[in-house]
Amino acid sequence: MTSTVRHRRIQVGNVDTFYREAGPPDAPVVLLPHGYPCSSYEFRNLMPLLGDRWRLVAPDYPGAGYSATPDDFDYSFDGYAQFLDRFVKTLGLSRFALYLHDFGSPIGARLAIMAPERIVAQIIQNGDIPYEDALGPKYAEIEETWTLPEAEMRARLAKAIDEETFKEEFLNALDDERADRIPPDLWKLHWSLVTPKRKEVAIDLIAGLKQNRAWFPAHRQYLATHEPPTLIVWGPHDHYMPEKSARAYLRDLPQAELHLLDGGHWLLETHLEEVSGLMRDFLGRVHA
């Protein structure tokens, strides 16, 4: 099953926004917020596989991919959620399923909390979790910077924003057999789009993980209260989000479907057919 991906631009507030879209305009919608250090490019292979039955929409955040990087934007998890809210309203998307991956998870979850009635279902794939005790060992390196004075913390984070670190992010905890499925385009492309301003944006966002920790209870309350139909598709070979991170969601979503695949953080690169097949089955039952 294939469908053409269309590449479009739209004005969202003061942000010249690039987005990818596939599928019929009147089909049930799947919203695809991207992770870090990526863009809507991460969904380029998934969208054609589901576009025969669903309308898939993947924007680039301000300061990422091919969207603009305005000076007066709030580059935080809250700011990105407000942007997504304006984006879906601009496109007239009133109900949709959410794909939550990496930083797209806390951003998308904030969007869901704004208007729970819009969320038909969620697919969680190695998303940043709201469970402190189930984070992977790599998170300890980030938490260590929180003890530093602000200027020193930002300087430490700035040193970690380079092409080699981008490569490490995409190859996260994979052995050679799995890592050779990750195309170097991911880190080469996204590093080529980094400007001095975008580097500051990345520092702001990573530093914001400290403040995001205080938001965990609100995320958990949303899950437990609304219990949206949920498919959890996880790659346990992930230093940030290992298997225990996936299983933590079952505390508040006991009815969720959990599938562990033999991959890592970027399953759409290594296990595309398996993920798209699971999504097709799940969405066919809850969002047809």
Short mmCIF file of C-alpha atoms in Angstrom, two decimals:
data_model
loop_
_atom_site.label_atom_id
_atom_site.label_comp_id
_atom_site.label_asym_id
_atom_site.label_seq_id
_atom_site.Cartn_x
_atom_site.Cartn_y
_atom_site.Cartn_z
CA MET A 1 0.00 0.00 0.00
CA THR A 2 1.58 3.29 -1.04
CA SER A 3 0.49 6.90 -1.24
CA THR A 4 2.31 9.96 -2.50
CA VAL A 5 3.78 12.27 0.13
CA ARG A 6 3.16 15.95 -0.56
CA HIS A 7 5.49 18.69 0.71
CA ARG A 8 3.77 21.91 1.67
CA ARG A 9 4.14 25.23 3.46
CA ILE A 10 1.61 27.13 5.53
CA GLN A 11 1.67 30.23 7.70
CA VAL A 12 0.98 29.34 11.35
CA GLY A 13 0.84 32.60 13.28
CA ASN A 14 4.15 34.26 12.41
CA VAL A 15 5.86 30.95 11.55
CA ASP A 16 6.46 29.93 7.94
CA THR A 17 5.84 26.23 8.46
CA PHE A 18 6.90 23.26 6.34
CA TYR A 19 4.93 20.04 6.60
CA ARG A 20 4.52 16.68 4.88
CA GLU A 21 1.13 15.21 4.12
CA ALA A 22 -0.16 11.97 2.62
CA GLY A 23 -3.59 10.44 2.15
CA PRO A 24 -7.07 11.66 1.19
CA PRO A 25 -8.10 15.03 2.68
CA ASP A 26 -11.29 13.53 4.12
CA ALA A 27 -9.64 10.46 5.70
CA PRO A 28 -9.15 9.98 9.47
CA VAL A 29 -6.14 12.03 10.55
CA VAL A 30 -2.89 10.89 12.16
CA LEU A 31 -0.73 13.73 13.51
CA LEU A 32 3.02 13.07 13.55
CA PRO A 33 5.04 15.43 15.80
CA HIS A 34 8.75 14.71 15.37
CA GLY A 35 11.57 14.14 17.84
CA TYR A 36 15.05 15.59 18.42
CA PRO A 37 17.42 16.07 16.66
CA CYS A 38 15.12 15.33 13.76
CA SER A 39 12.23 16.75 11.75
CA SER A 40 9.24 15.49 9.77
CA TYR A 41 11.87 13.65 7.70
CA GLU A 42 11.63 10.82 10.24
CA PHE A 43 8.14 9.98 8.90
CA ARG A 44 9.04 10.06 5.20
CA ASN A 45 8.88 6.25 4.85
CA LEU A 46 5.91 5.61 7.15
CA MET A 47 3.50 8.04 5.50
CA PRO A 48 3.25 6.33 2.08
CA LEU A 49 2.48 3.00 3.75
CA LEU A 50 -0.62 4.29 5.55
CA GLY A 51 -1.81 7.03 3.21
CA ASP A 52 -4.28 4.76 1.44
CA ARG A 53 -6.60 4.83 4.50
CA TRP A 54 -5.47 7.74 6.66
CA ARG A 55 -4.48 11.36 6.24
CA LEU A 56 -1.03 11.69 7.78
CA VAL A 57 0.28 15.14 8.66
CA ALA A 58 3.83 15.83 9.88
CA PRO A 59 4.97 19.42 10.54
CA ASP A 60 8.48 20.69 11.16
CA TYR A 61 8.61 22.63 14.42
CA PRO A 62 9.83 26.22 14.35
CA GLY A 63 13.61 26.03 14.48
CA ALA A 64 13.68 22.53 12.95
CA GLY A 65 13.71 21.01 9.49
CA TYR A 66 12.52 23.40 6.79
CA SER A 67 10.32 25.61 9.00
CA ALA A 68 11.40 29.13 9.92
CA THR A 69 13.27 30.06 13.10
CA PRO A 70 11.60 33.28 14.30
CA ASP A 71 13.31 35.29 17.04
CA ASP A 72 10.14 35.83 19.06
CA PHE A 73 9.04 32.19 19.40
CA ASP A 74 8.85 30.33 22.74
CA TYR A 75 11.26 27.43 22.13
CA SER A 76 10.06 25.24 24.98
CA PHE A 77 7.84 22.18 25.32
CA ASP A 78 4.93 24.49 26.15
CA GLY A 79 5.73 26.75 23.21
CA TYR A 80 5.88 23.86 20.78
CA ALA A 81 2.57 22.50 22.07
CA GLN A 82 0.96 25.90 21.52
CA PHE A 83 2.40 25.88 18.01
CA LEU A 84 0.91 22.41 17.32
CA ASP A 85 -2.44 23.65 18.59
CA ARG A 86 -2.32 26.57 16.14
CA PHE A 87 -1.13 24.24 13.38
CA VAL A 88 -4.03 21.78 13.68
CA LYS A 89 -6.52 24.64 13.94
CA THR A 90 -5.06 26.29 10.85
CA LEU A 91 -5.48 23.04 8.91
CA GLY A 92 -8.93 22.43 10.41
CA LEU A 93 -7.98 19.15 12.09
CA SER A 94 -10.56 18.57 14.83
CA ARG A 95 -9.96 14.88 15.68
CA PHE A 96 -6.83 12.82 15.19
CA ALA A 97 -4.62 10.03 16.41
CA LEU A 98 -1.22 11.07 17.79
CA TYR A 99 2.14 9.44 17.13
CA LEU A 100 4.34 10.18 20.16
CA HIS A 101 8.09 9.69 19.75
CA ASP A 102 11.08 11.20 21.56
CA PHE A 103 10.47 14.90 22.41
CA GLY A 104 7.27 14.67 20.37
CA SER A 105 5.78 12.78 23.31
CA PRO A 106 5.77 15.56 25.94
CA ILE A 107 4.87 18.07 23.23
CA GLY A 108 2.03 15.95 21.84
CA ALA A 109 0.78 15.08 25.32
CA ARG A 110 0.50 18.77 26.16
CA LEU A 111 -1.55 19.18 22.99
CA ALA A 112 -3.81 16.32 24.11
CA ILE A 113 -4.33 17.86 27.55
CA MET A 114 -5.45 21.14 25.95
CA ALA A 115 -8.43 19.41 24.33
CA PRO A 116 -8.74 15.69 25.18
CA GLU A 117 -11.82 15.35 22.98
CA ARG A 118 -9.64 15.79 19.88
CA ILE A 119 -7.55 12.68 20.61
CA VAL A 120 -8.96 9.49 19.10
CA ALA A 121 -5.95 7.32 19.94
CA GLN A 122 -2.21 7.43 20.50
CA ILE A 123 0.74 5.43 19.24
CA ILE A 124 3.71 5.71 21.60
CA GLN A 125 7.08 4.76 20.16
CA ASN A 126 10.10 5.34 22.40
CA GLY A 127 8.58 8.58 23.61
CA ASP A 128 10.03 10.58 26.50
CA ILE A 129 8.16 9.03 29.41
CA PRO A 130 6.56 10.73 32.45
CA TYR A 131 7.96 8.15 34.93
CA GLU A 132 11.12 9.24 36.76
CA ASP A 133 12.00 5.76 38.00
CA ALA A 134 11.88 4.14 34.54
CA LEU A 135 14.28 6.38 32.63
CA GLY A 136 17.34 4.82 31.01
CA PRO A 137 20.97 5.33 32.12
CA LYS A 138 21.70 7.97 29.45
CA TYR A 139 19.32 10.37 31.20
CA ALA A 140 21.70 10.53 34.15
CA GLU A 141 24.13 12.53 31.98
CA ILE A 142 21.44 15.13 31.36
CA GLU A 143 20.35 15.21 35.00
CA GLU A 144 23.96 15.79 36.04
CA THR A 145 23.95 19.15 34.24
CA TRP A 146 20.99 20.30 36.35
CA THR A 147 23.26 20.76 39.37
CA LEU A 148 25.39 23.33 37.52
CA PRO A 149 24.88 27.11 37.45
CA GLU A 150 22.77 28.16 34.47
CA ALA A 151 25.63 29.53 32.35
CA GLU A 152 27.82 26.48 33.01
CA MET A 153 24.92 24.12 32.25
CA ARG A 154 24.28 25.82 28.91
CA ALA A 155 27.97 25.72 28.04
CA ARG A 156 28.07 21.98 28.79
CA LEU A 157 25.00 21.36 26.63
CA ALA A 158 26.41 23.47 23.80
CA LYS A 159 29.47 21.21 23.57
CA ALA A 160 27.14 18.25 23.03
CA ILE A 161 25.42 19.80 20.04
CA ASP A 162 27.58 18.82 17.10
CA GLU A 163 27.50 16.40 14.19
CA GLU A 164 29.17 13.57 16.09
CA THR A 165 26.62 13.82 18.91
CA PHE A 166 23.79 13.84 16.36
CA LYS A 167 25.25 10.63 14.97
CA GLU A 168 25.34 9.11 18.45
CA GLU A 169 21.71 10.11 19.00
CA PHE A 170 20.60 8.26 15.87
CA LEU A 171 22.76 5.18 16.51
CA ASN A 172 21.67 5.11 20.16
CA ALA A 173 22.66 1.75 21.76
CA LEU A 174 22.47 -0.27 18.54
CA ASP A 175 24.94 -3.00 17.67
CA ASP A 176 26.53 -3.09 14.21
CA GLU A 177 23.86 -5.37 12.73
CA ARG A 178 21.10 -2.94 13.63
CA ALA A 179 23.10 0.27 13.23
CA ASP A 180 23.79 -0.39 9.57
CA ARG A 181 20.07 0.12 8.91
CA ILE A 182 20.29 3.74 10.11
CA PRO A 183 21.07 6.01 7.13
CA PRO A 184 23.77 8.66 7.69
CA ASP A 185 21.37 11.08 5.98
CA LEU A 186 19.71 11.48 9.38
CA TRP A 187 22.64 13.14 11.12
CA LYS A 188 24.19 14.66 7.97
CA LEU A 189 20.93 16.32 6.91
CA HIS A 190 19.88 17.57 10.30
CA TRP A 191 23.32 18.84 11.25
CA SER A 192 23.49 20.76 7.95
CA LEU A 193 20.36 22.65 9.00
CA VAL A 194 21.80 23.81 12.33
CA THR A 195 22.53 27.55 12.53
CA PRO A 196 23.85 29.50 15.55
CA LYS A 197 20.24 30.43 16.36
CA ARG A 198 19.09 26.81 16.07
CA LYS A 199 21.90 25.69 18.34
CA GLU A 200 20.54 28.05 21.01
CA VAL A 201 17.08 26.60 20.38
CA ALA A 202 18.43 23.09 21.02
CA ILE A 203 20.11 24.24 24.23
CA ASP A 204 16.83 25.79 25.40
CA LEU A 205 14.91 22.61 24.69
CA ILE A 206 17.36 20.21 26.35
CA ALA A 207 17.74 22.52 29.34
CA GLY A 208 13.94 22.54 29.55
CA LEU A 209 13.94 18.86 30.48
CA LYS A 210 14.56 19.98 34.06
CA GLN A 211 11.35 22.03 34.13
CA ASN A 212 9.54 19.30 32.21
CA ARG A 213 10.11 16.92 35.13
CA ALA A 214 7.63 18.94 37.20
CA TRP A 215 5.04 18.36 34.48
CA PHE A 216 5.17 14.54 34.76
CA PRO A 217 2.21 14.30 37.20
CA ALA A 218 -0.05 16.21 34.80
CA HIS A 219 0.87 13.85 31.98
CA ARG A 220 0.21 10.78 34.13
CA GLN A 221 -3.11 12.21 35.30
CA TYR A 222 -4.19 12.77 31.70
CA LEU A 223 -3.37 9.15 30.82
CA ALA A 224 -5.13 7.70 33.86
CA THR A 225 -8.19 9.93 33.54
CA HIS A 226 -8.83 9.70 29.80
CA GLU A 227 -7.19 6.35 28.95
CA PRO A 228 -7.05 7.01 25.20
CA PRO A 229 -6.78 3.82 23.12
CA THR A 230 -3.04 3.26 22.99
CA LEU A 231 -0.59 1.22 20.95
CA ILE A 232 2.89 1.07 22.47
CA VAL A 233 5.54 0.03 19.95
CA TRP A 234 9.02 0.00 21.47
CA GLY A 235 12.63 -0.65 20.62
CA PRO A 236 14.27 -1.73 23.91
CA HIS A 237 17.83 -1.13 22.62
CA ASP A 238 17.66 2.48 23.77
CA HIS A 239 19.97 4.06 26.38
CA TYR A 240 17.38 6.77 27.06
CA MET A 241 14.19 4.70 26.96
CA PRO A 242 14.79 0.94 27.52
CA GLU A 243 12.14 -1.76 27.96
CA LYS A 244 11.23 -0.67 31.49
CA SER A 245 10.27 2.74 30.07
CA ALA A 246 7.71 1.14 27.77
CA ARG A 247 6.25 -1.01 30.53
CA ALA A 248 5.90 2.01 32.83
CA TYR A 249 3.02 3.29 30.67
CA LEU A 250 0.97 0.26 31.68
CA ARG A 251 0.65 1.71 35.20
CA ASP A 252 -1.78 4.33 33.87
CA LEU A 253 -2.81 2.57 30.65
CA PRO A 254 -3.43 -1.05 31.68
CA GLN A 255 -5.46 -1.71 28.50
CA ALA A 256 -2.71 -0.49 26.17
CA GLU A 257 -1.28 -2.86 23.57
CA LEU A 258 2.48 -3.29 24.07
CA HIS A 259 4.80 -4.65 21.38
CA LEU A 260 8.56 -4.90 21.90
CA LEU A 261 10.54 -5.05 18.66
CA ASP A 262 14.20 -5.99 18.32
CA GLY A 263 15.32 -2.43 17.63
CA GLY A 264 16.12 0.86 19.28
CA HIS A 265 15.02 4.48 19.45
CA TRP A 266 14.44 4.99 15.69
CA LEU A 267 12.22 2.05 14.80
CA LEU A 268 10.91 3.68 11.64
CA GLU A 269 14.42 3.26 10.22
CA THR A 270 15.04 -0.32 11.33
CA HIS A 271 11.58 -1.92 11.69
CA LEU A 272 9.34 0.09 9.38
CA GLU A 273 7.25 -2.82 8.10
CA GLU A 274 6.56 -4.14 11.60
CA VAL A 275 5.60 -0.71 12.97
CA SER A 276 3.40 0.17 10.01
CA GLY A 277 1.69 -3.23 10.18
CA LEU A 278 0.92 -2.83 13.87
CA MET A 279 -0.35 0.70 13.27
CA ARG A 280 -2.56 -0.42 10.38
CA ASP A 281 -4.17 -3.09 12.53
CA PHE A 282 -4.60 -0.78 15.53
CA LEU A 283 -5.88 2.24 13.61
CA GLY A 284 -8.18 0.00 11.60
CA ARG A 285 -9.95 -0.89 14.85
CA VAL A 286 -10.02 2.49 16.62
CA HIS A 287 -9.71 5.18 13.93
CA ALA A 288 -11.11 3.84 10.66
#
